[in-house]
Amino acid sequence: MITPAYCQMMARYNAWQNKGLREMIPTIAREELYRDRGAFFGSIMGTLNHVLWGDATWISRFDGGAGPDVPPKEHLEMTPTPAVWAAERFRMDARISLWAQSVSAIDLTGDLTWTAALSGDEMSKPMGLCVVQLFNHQTHHRGQVHAMLTAMGLKPNDTDLPFMPED
């Protein structure tokens, strides 16, 4: 279904997109970042925290490391400030990139079984599907953040994969 090269490309894309957000978020007034904008997770910061929490949850299943240290019901407040979010986002992107660089084709086969953090249900799905979920989830919710920023009159970075800079 997917390859290590796909994981590496999407990890680079994730880091590129989040770098743009890490640069933009500190320039926005705090009240604007926390204003309920009618998005699924309310505010820009609520949505960014949701993505960070989801990334921590999924990558812990892939690399065996620690999951989020915030319970599911508190995940929209995972980081107390935009600066803390930026630092945690930087670390998470590095963790995802490290995993992507070390993943092998065999690691992407078979099923992954876990207990869902939000529902408590035991789940089992193909590993490839779960990895695609990690990257799709990020892209989906970052798109919501992009829309909120654009509605504020700001110009976030381009989001198209073909425009991702080469390293």
GROMACS .gro file of N, CA, C and O in nm, residues 20-117:
model
  392
   20GLY      N    1   0.610   2.661   0.854
   20GLY     CA    2   0.539   2.783   0.818
   20GLY      C    3   0.444   2.829   0.927
   20GLY      O    4   0.435   2.949   0.957
   21LEU      N    5   0.374   2.734   0.989
   21LEU     CA    6   0.283   2.771   1.098
   21LEU      C    7   0.361   2.818   1.221
   21LEU      O    8   0.320   2.914   1.287
   22ARG      N    9   0.473   2.752   1.251
   22ARG     CA   10   0.554   2.795   1.366
   22ARG      C   11   0.606   2.938   1.347
   22ARG      O   12   0.625   3.010   1.444
   23GLU      N   13   0.630   2.975   1.223
   23GLU     CA   14   0.675   3.112   1.195
   23GLU      C   15   0.560   3.212   1.201
   23GLU      O   16   0.578   3.326   1.242
   24MET      N   17   0.440   3.170   1.162
   24MET     CA   18   0.326   3.261   1.156
   24MET      C   19   0.256   3.279   1.290
   24MET      O   20   0.216   3.390   1.326
   25ILE      N   21   0.238   3.172   1.364
   25ILE     CA   22   0.158   3.174   1.487
   25ILE      C   23   0.206   3.280   1.587
   25ILE      O   24   0.123   3.353   1.643
   26PRO      N   25   0.337   3.297   1.611
   26PRO     CA   26   0.380   3.398   1.709
   26PRO      C   27   0.348   3.543   1.669
   26PRO      O   28   0.350   3.632   1.752
   27THR      N   29   0.317   3.565   1.543
   27THR     CA   30   0.287   3.701   1.497
   27THR      C   31   0.140   3.737   1.516
   27THR      O   32   0.102   3.851   1.490
   28ILE      N   33   0.060   3.643   1.561
   28ILE     CA   34  -0.085   3.664   1.575
   28ILE      C   35  -0.119   3.688   1.721
   28ILE      O   36  -0.068   3.618   1.810
   29ALA      N   37  -0.205   3.783   1.747
   29ALA     CA   38  -0.247   3.813   1.884
   29ALA      C   39  -0.307   3.690   1.949
   29ALA      O   40  -0.384   3.615   1.886
   30ARG      N   41  -0.274   3.670   2.075
   30ARG     CA   42  -0.321   3.552   2.150
   30ARG      C   43  -0.473   3.537   2.144
   30ARG      O   44  -0.524   3.428   2.123
   31GLU      N   45  -0.545   3.647   2.161
   31GLU     CA   46  -0.692   3.637   2.161
   31GLU      C   47  -0.744   3.588   2.026
   31GLU      O   48  -0.847   3.520   2.019
   32GLU      N   49  -0.674   3.621   1.919
   32GLU     CA   50  -0.713   3.573   1.786
   32GLU      C   51  -0.689   3.423   1.772
   32GLU      O   52  -0.766   3.352   1.707
   33LEU      N   53  -0.581   3.375   1.831
   33LEU     CA   54  -0.548   3.232   1.822
   33LEU      C   55  -0.646   3.145   1.899
   33LEU      O   56  -0.668   3.029   1.864
   34TYR      N   57  -0.703   3.201   2.006
   34TYR     CA   58  -0.794   3.123   2.091
   34TYR      C   59  -0.941   3.154   2.066
   34TYR      O   60  -1.028   3.094   2.128
   35ARG      N   61  -0.970   3.243   1.974
   35ARG     CA   62  -1.109   3.278   1.941
   35ARG      C   63  -1.178   3.158   1.875
   35ARG      O   64  -1.124   3.096   1.786
   36ASP      N   65  -1.300   3.129   1.920
   36ASP     CA   66  -1.378   3.022   1.858
   36ASP      C   67  -1.419   3.069   1.719
   36ASP      O   68  -1.490   3.169   1.705
   37ARG      N   69  -1.376   2.997   1.619
   37ARG     CA   70  -1.403   3.034   1.480
   37ARG      C   71  -1.502   2.939   1.412
   37ARG      O   72  -1.514   2.938   1.291
   38GLY      N   73  -1.570   2.858   1.492
   38GLY     CA   74  -1.669   2.768   1.437
   38GLY      C   75  -1.610   2.644   1.371
   38GLY      O   76  -1.683   2.567   1.309
   39ALA      N   77  -1.481   2.623   1.387
   39ALA     CA   78  -1.417   2.503   1.333
   39ALA      C   79  -1.452   2.384   1.423
   39ALA      O   80  -1.502   2.402   1.535
   40PHE      N   81  -1.423   2.265   1.377
   40PHE     CA   82  -1.458   2.145   1.452
   40PHE      C   83  -1.397   2.149   1.593
   40PHE      O   84  -1.460   2.107   1.689
   41PHE      N   85  -1.274   2.199   1.605
   41PHE     CA   86  -1.209   2.210   1.735
   41PHE      C   87  -1.203   2.354   1.783
   41PHE      O   88  -1.120   2.390   1.864
   42GLY      N   89  -1.293   2.437   1.730
   42GLY     CA   90  -1.311   2.573   1.777
   42GLY      C   91  -1.210   2.672   1.723
   42GLY      O   92  -1.234   2.736   1.621
   43SER      N   93  -1.099   2.681   1.790
   43SER     CA   94  -1.001   2.785   1.760
   43SER      C   95  -0.882   2.732   1.680
   43SER      O   96  -0.866   2.611   1.662
   44ILE      N   97  -0.799   2.825   1.640
   44ILE     CA   98  -0.673   2.787   1.574
   44ILE      C   99  -0.589   2.703   1.669
   44ILE      O  100  -0.542   2.595   1.633
   45MET      N  101  -0.572   2.751   1.793
   45MET     CA  102  -0.490   2.676   1.888
   45MET      C  103  -0.554   2.542   1.926
   45MET      O  104  -0.483   2.443   1.943
   46GLY      N  105  -0.684   2.538   1.939
   46GLY     CA  106  -0.750   2.410   1.966
   46GLY      C  107  -0.722   2.310   1.856
   46GLY      O  108  -0.693   2.192   1.882
   47THR      N  109  -0.729   2.355   1.733
   47THR     CA  110  -0.704   2.267   1.619
   47THR      C  111  -0.557   2.225   1.613
   47THR      O  112  -0.526   2.107   1.591
   48LEU      N  113  -0.466   2.319   1.634
   48LEU     CA  114  -0.323   2.286   1.633
   48LEU      C  115  -0.289   2.187   1.745
   48LEU      O  116  -0.209   2.094   1.724
   49ASN      N  117  -0.348   2.206   1.862
   49ASN     CA  118  -0.327   2.111   1.971
   49ASN      C  119  -0.385   1.974   1.939
   49ASN      O  120  -0.326   1.871   1.974
   50HIS      N  121  -0.499   1.971   1.873
   50HIS     CA  122  -0.558   1.843   1.834
   50HIS      C  123  -0.464   1.766   1.740
   50HIS      O  124  -0.444   1.646   1.757
   51VAL      N  125  -0.407   1.836   1.644
   51VAL     CA  126  -0.314   1.771   1.551
   51VAL      C  127  -0.192   1.720   1.627
   51VAL      O  128  -0.148   1.606   1.606
   52LEU      N  129  -0.137   1.802   1.715
   52LEU     CA  130  -0.019   1.761   1.792
   52LEU      C  131  -0.050   1.639   1.878
   52LEU      O  132   0.029   1.544   1.883
   53TRP      N  133  -0.165   1.641   1.943
   53TRP     CA  134  -0.204   1.527   2.027
   53TRP      C  135  -0.223   1.401   1.941
   53TRP      O  136  -0.177   1.293   1.978
   54GLY      N  137  -0.289   1.416   1.827
   54GLY     CA  138  -0.308   1.302   1.737
   54GLY      C  139  -0.175   1.247   1.687
   54GLY      O  140  -0.154   1.125   1.682
   55ASP      N  141  -0.082   1.336   1.653
   55ASP     CA  142   0.050   1.291   1.608
   55ASP      C  143   0.121   1.214   1.717
   55ASP      O  144   0.182   1.110   1.692
   56ALA      N  145   0.115   1.266   1.841
   56ALA     CA  146   0.180   1.197   1.952
   56ALA      C  147   0.118   1.060   1.975
   56ALA      O  148   0.188   0.962   2.005
   57THR      N  149  -0.012   1.052   1.960
   57THR     CA  150  -0.081   0.924   1.978
   57THR      C  151  -0.040   0.824   1.871
   57THR      O  152  -0.001   0.711   1.902
   58TRP      N  153  -0.046   0.865   1.743
   58TRP     CA  154  -0.012   0.773   1.634
   58TRP      C  155   0.135   0.735   1.633
   58TRP      O  156   0.168   0.617   1.618
   59ILE      N  157   0.225   0.832   1.649
   59ILE     CA  158   0.367   0.798   1.639
   59ILE      C  159   0.409   0.706   1.754
   59ILE      O  160   0.494   0.620   1.736
   60SER      N  161   0.345   0.719   1.869
   60SER     CA  162   0.377   0.628   1.980
   60SER      C  163   0.342   0.484   1.944
   60SER      O  164   0.409   0.390   1.988
   61ARG      N  165   0.239   0.467   1.864
   61ARG     CA  166   0.201   0.333   1.820
   61ARG      C  167   0.301   0.279   1.718
   61ARG      O  168   0.319   0.157   1.709
   62PHE      N  169   0.364   0.367   1.645
   62PHE     CA  170   0.458   0.324   1.541
   62PHE      C  171   0.598   0.303   1.595
   62PHE      O  172   0.666   0.208   1.557
   63ASP      N  173   0.644   0.395   1.682
   63ASP     CA  174   0.783   0.386   1.727
   63ASP      C  175   0.799   0.328   1.867
   63ASP      O  176   0.910   0.307   1.913
   64GLY      N  177   0.688   0.302   1.935
   64GLY     CA  178   0.694   0.244   2.069
   64GLY      C  179   0.732   0.342   2.178
   64GLY      O  180   0.746   0.303   2.294
   65GLY      N  181   0.747   0.469   2.143
   65GLY     CA  182   0.781   0.571   2.242
   65GLY      C  183   0.659   0.620   2.318
   65GLY      O  184   0.549   0.566   2.305
   66ALA      N  185   0.680   0.725   2.392
   66ALA     CA  186   0.574   0.781   2.476
   66ALA      C  187   0.463   0.843   2.391
   66ALA      O  188   0.489   0.902   2.287
   67GLY      N  189   0.343   0.827   2.440
   67GLY     CA  190   0.228   0.894   2.380
   67GLY      C  191   0.208   1.029   2.444
   67GLY      O  192   0.293   1.075   2.522
   68PRO      N  193   0.097   1.095   2.413
   68PRO     CA  194   0.075   1.227   2.472
   68PRO      C  195   0.061   1.218   2.624
   68PRO      O  196   0.011   1.119   2.677
   69ASP      N  197   0.110   1.322   2.691
   69ASP     CA  198   0.100   1.323   2.837
   69ASP      C  199  -0.023   1.398   2.886
   69ASP      O  200  -0.034   1.432   3.003
   70VAL      N  201  -0.116   1.421   2.794
   70VAL     CA  202  -0.241   1.490   2.825
   70VAL      C  203  -0.356   1.392   2.798
   70VAL      O  204  -0.359   1.329   2.692
   71PRO      N  205  -0.451   1.378   2.890
   71PRO     CA  206  -0.563   1.288   2.865
   71PRO      C  207  -0.648   1.336   2.747
   71PRO      O  208  -0.653   1.456   2.717
   72PRO      N  209  -0.716   1.244   2.681
   72PRO     CA  210  -0.795   1.279   2.563
   72PRO      C  211  -0.890   1.398   2.584
   72PRO      O  212  -0.901   1.484   2.499
   73LYS      N  213  -0.956   1.403   2.699
   73LYS     CA  214  -1.055   1.510   2.721
   73LYS      C  215  -0.991   1.648   2.736
   73LYS      O  216  -1.059   1.749   2.728
   74GLU      N  217  -0.859   1.652   2.755
   74GLU     CA  218  -0.789   1.779   2.772
   74GLU      C  219  -0.699   1.812   2.654
   74GLU      O  220  -0.620   1.906   2.660
   75HIS      N  221  -0.711   1.737   2.546
   75HIS     CA  222  -0.613   1.752   2.439
   75HIS      C  223  -0.618   1.885   2.365
   75HIS      O  224  -0.517   1.928   2.310
   76LEU      N  225  -0.730   1.955   2.367
   76LEU     CA  226  -0.736   2.084   2.299
   76LEU      C  227  -0.656   2.191   2.373
   76LEU      O  228  -0.626   2.296   2.318
   77GLU      N  229  -0.620   2.163   2.497
   77GLU     CA  230  -0.537   2.252   2.577
   77GLU      C  231  -0.400   2.189   2.602
   77GLU      O  232  -0.335   2.216   2.702
   78MET      N  233  -0.355   2.105   2.510
   78MET     CA  234  -0.231   2.028   2.529
   78MET      C  235  -0.111   2.118   2.559
   78MET      O  236  -0.026   2.083   2.640
   79THR      N  237  -0.103   2.231   2.494
   79THR     CA  238   0.007   2.324   2.519
   79THR      C  239  -0.052   2.454   2.573
   79THR      O  240  -0.153   2.503   2.523
   80PRO      N  241   0.011   2.512   2.677
   80PRO     CA  242  -0.048   2.630   2.741
   80PRO      C  243  -0.029   2.762   2.666
   80PRO      O  244  -0.102   2.858   2.691
   81THR      N  245   0.069   2.765   2.576
   81THR     CA  246   0.095   2.889   2.502
   81THR      C  247   0.136   2.856   2.359
   81THR      O  248   0.182   2.744   2.331
   82PRO      N  249   0.125   2.953   2.269
   82PRO     CA  250   0.173   2.931   2.133
   82PRO      C  251   0.323   2.897   2.128
   82PRO      O  252   0.365   2.816   2.045
   83ALA      N  253   0.403   2.955   2.216
   83ALA     CA  254   0.547   2.926   2.218
   83ALA      C  255   0.573   2.780   2.257
   83ALA      O  256   0.658   2.713   2.198
   84VAL      N  257   0.499   2.732   2.356
   84VAL     CA  258   0.515   2.591   2.395
   84VAL      C  259   0.467   2.501   2.281
   84VAL      O  260   0.531   2.400   2.251
   85TRP      N  261   0.356   2.539   2.216
   85TRP     CA  262   0.310   2.460   2.101
   85TRP      C  263   0.420   2.453   1.995
   85TRP      O  264   0.449   2.344   1.943
   86ALA      N  265   0.483   2.566   1.964
   86ALA     CA  266   0.586   2.569   1.859
   86ALA      C  267   0.702   2.477   1.895
   86ALA      O  268   0.753   2.403   1.809
   87ALA      N  269   0.744   2.479   2.020
   87ALA     CA  270   0.855   2.393   2.062
   87ALA      C  271   0.816   2.246   2.055
   87ALA      O  272   0.893   2.162   2.006
   88GLU      N  273   0.696   2.213   2.104
   88GLU     CA  274   0.650   2.074   2.100
   88GLU      C  275   0.628   2.027   1.956
   88GLU      O  276   0.655   1.913   1.922
   89ARG      N  277   0.578   2.116   1.873
   89ARG     CA  278   0.555   2.083   1.731
   89ARG      C  279   0.688   2.052   1.663
   89ARG      O  280   0.699   1.956   1.587
   90PHE      N  281   0.790   2.133   1.691
   90PHE     CA  282   0.923   2.110   1.635
   90PHE      C  283   0.976   1.973   1.676
   90PHE      O  284   1.026   1.897   1.594
   91ARG      N  285   0.963   1.940   1.805
   91ARG     CA  286   1.010   1.809   1.853
   91ARG      C  287   0.931   1.695   1.790
   91ARG      O  288   0.987   1.592   1.753
   92MET      N  289   0.799   1.713   1.778
   92MET     CA  290   0.718   1.606   1.720
   92MET      C  291   0.753   1.585   1.573
   92MET      O  292   0.760   1.470   1.526
   93ASP      N  293   0.775   1.692   1.499
   93ASP     CA  294   0.812   1.678   1.359
   93ASP      C  295   0.945   1.604   1.345
   93ASP      O  296   0.961   1.522   1.255
   94ALA      N  297   1.039   1.631   1.434
   94ALA     CA  298   1.167   1.560   1.432
   94ALA      C  299   1.145   1.412   1.463
   94ALA      O  300   1.207   1.325   1.399
   95ARG      N  301   1.058   1.382   1.557
   95ARG     CA  302   1.030   1.242   1.592
   95ARG      C  303   0.967   1.168   1.475
   95ARG      O  304   1.005   1.055   1.444
   96ILE      N  305   0.872   1.232   1.409
   96ILE     CA  306   0.807   1.170   1.292
   96ILE      C  307   0.910   1.149   1.181
   96ILE      O  308   0.914   1.043   1.118
   97SER      N  309   0.995   1.248   1.158
   97SER     CA  310   1.098   1.236   1.053
   97SER      C  311   1.196   1.125   1.085
   97SER      O  312   1.235   1.049   0.996
   98LEU      N  313   1.237   1.115   1.210
   98LEU     CA  314   1.329   1.009   1.250
   98LEU      C  315   1.266   0.872   1.227
   98LEU      O  316   1.331   0.781   1.173
   99TRP      N  317   1.139   0.857   1.265
   99TRP     CA  318   1.070   0.731   1.241
   99TRP      C  319   1.065   0.702   1.090
   99TRP      O  320   1.095   0.591   1.047
  100ALA      N  321   1.029   0.801   1.010
  100ALA     CA  322   1.017   0.781   0.865
  100ALA      C  323   1.150   0.742   0.803
  100ALA      O  324   1.154   0.660   0.710
  101GLN      N  325   1.259   0.798   0.852
  101GLN     CA  326   1.391   0.764   0.798
  101GLN      C  327   1.433   0.622   0.833
  101GLN      O  328   1.511   0.561   0.760
  102SER      N  329   1.379   0.571   0.942
  102SER     CA  330   1.422   0.437   0.986
  102SER      C  331   1.322   0.327   0.950
  102SER      O  332   1.353   0.209   0.966
  103VAL      N  333   1.204   0.361   0.902
  103VAL     CA  334   1.102   0.260   0.873
  103VAL      C  335   1.143   0.177   0.752
  103VAL      O  336   1.203   0.228   0.657
  104SER      N  337   1.115   0.049   0.758
  104SER     CA  338   1.143  -0.040   0.645
  104SER      C  339   1.012  -0.088   0.584
  104SER      O  340   0.905  -0.073   0.645
  105ALA      N  341   1.021  -0.145   0.466
  105ALA     CA  342   0.901  -0.194   0.398
  105ALA      C  343   0.828  -0.298   0.484
  105ALA      O  344   0.705  -0.297   0.490
  106ILE      N  345   0.901  -0.382   0.550
  106ILE     CA  346   0.837  -0.486   0.632
  106ILE      C  347   0.763  -0.424   0.751
  106ILE      O  348   0.660  -0.478   0.796
  107ASP      N  349   0.811  -0.310   0.800
  107ASP     CA  350   0.743  -0.242   0.911
  107ASP      C  351   0.605  -0.192   0.871
  107ASP      O  352   0.521  -0.165   0.958
  108LEU      N  353   0.583  -0.177   0.743
  108LEU     CA  354   0.457  -0.120   0.693
  108LEU      C  355   0.356  -0.227   0.654
  108LEU      O  356   0.251  -0.195   0.597
  109THR      N  357   0.385  -0.352   0.687
  109THR     CA  358   0.295  -0.463   0.654
  109THR      C  359   0.227  -0.513   0.781
  109THR      O  360   0.265  -0.478   0.892
  110GLY      N  361   0.129  -0.597   0.764
  110GLY     CA  362   0.058  -0.656   0.876
  110GLY      C  363  -0.040  -0.559   0.939
  110GLY      O  364  -0.068  -0.452   0.885
  111ASP      N  365  -0.093  -0.599   1.051
  111ASP     CA  366  -0.191  -0.519   1.122
  111ASP      C  367  -0.130  -0.452   1.244
  111ASP      O  368  -0.036  -0.504   1.304
  112LEU      N  369  -0.185  -0.339   1.280
  112LEU     CA  370  -0.151  -0.270   1.403
  112LEU      C  371  -0.273  -0.283   1.494
  112LEU      O  372  -0.386  -0.256   1.451
  113THR      N  373  -0.250  -0.323   1.617
  113THR     CA  374  -0.359  -0.336   1.714
  113THR      C  375  -0.330  -0.239   1.829
  113THR      O  376  -0.217  -0.231   1.876
  114TRP      N  377  -0.432  -0.165   1.870
  114TRP     CA  378  -0.416  -0.066   1.976
  114TRP      C  379  -0.550  -0.044   2.044
  114TRP      O  380  -0.654  -0.086   1.995
  115THR      N  381  -0.546   0.024   2.157
  115THR     CA  382  -0.666   0.068   2.225
  115THR      C  383  -0.686   0.215   2.192
  115THR      O  384  -0.597   0.298   2.218
  116ALA      N  385  -0.799   0.248   2.133
  116ALA     CA  386  -0.826   0.386   2.092
  116ALA      C  387  -0.834   0.476   2.215
  116ALA      O  388  -0.907   0.445   2.310
  117ALA      N  389  -0.760   0.586   2.211
  117ALA     CA  390  -0.752   0.677   2.325
  117ALA      C  391  -0.886   0.742   2.357
  117ALA      O  392  -0.922   0.758   2.473
   0.00000   0.00000   0.00000
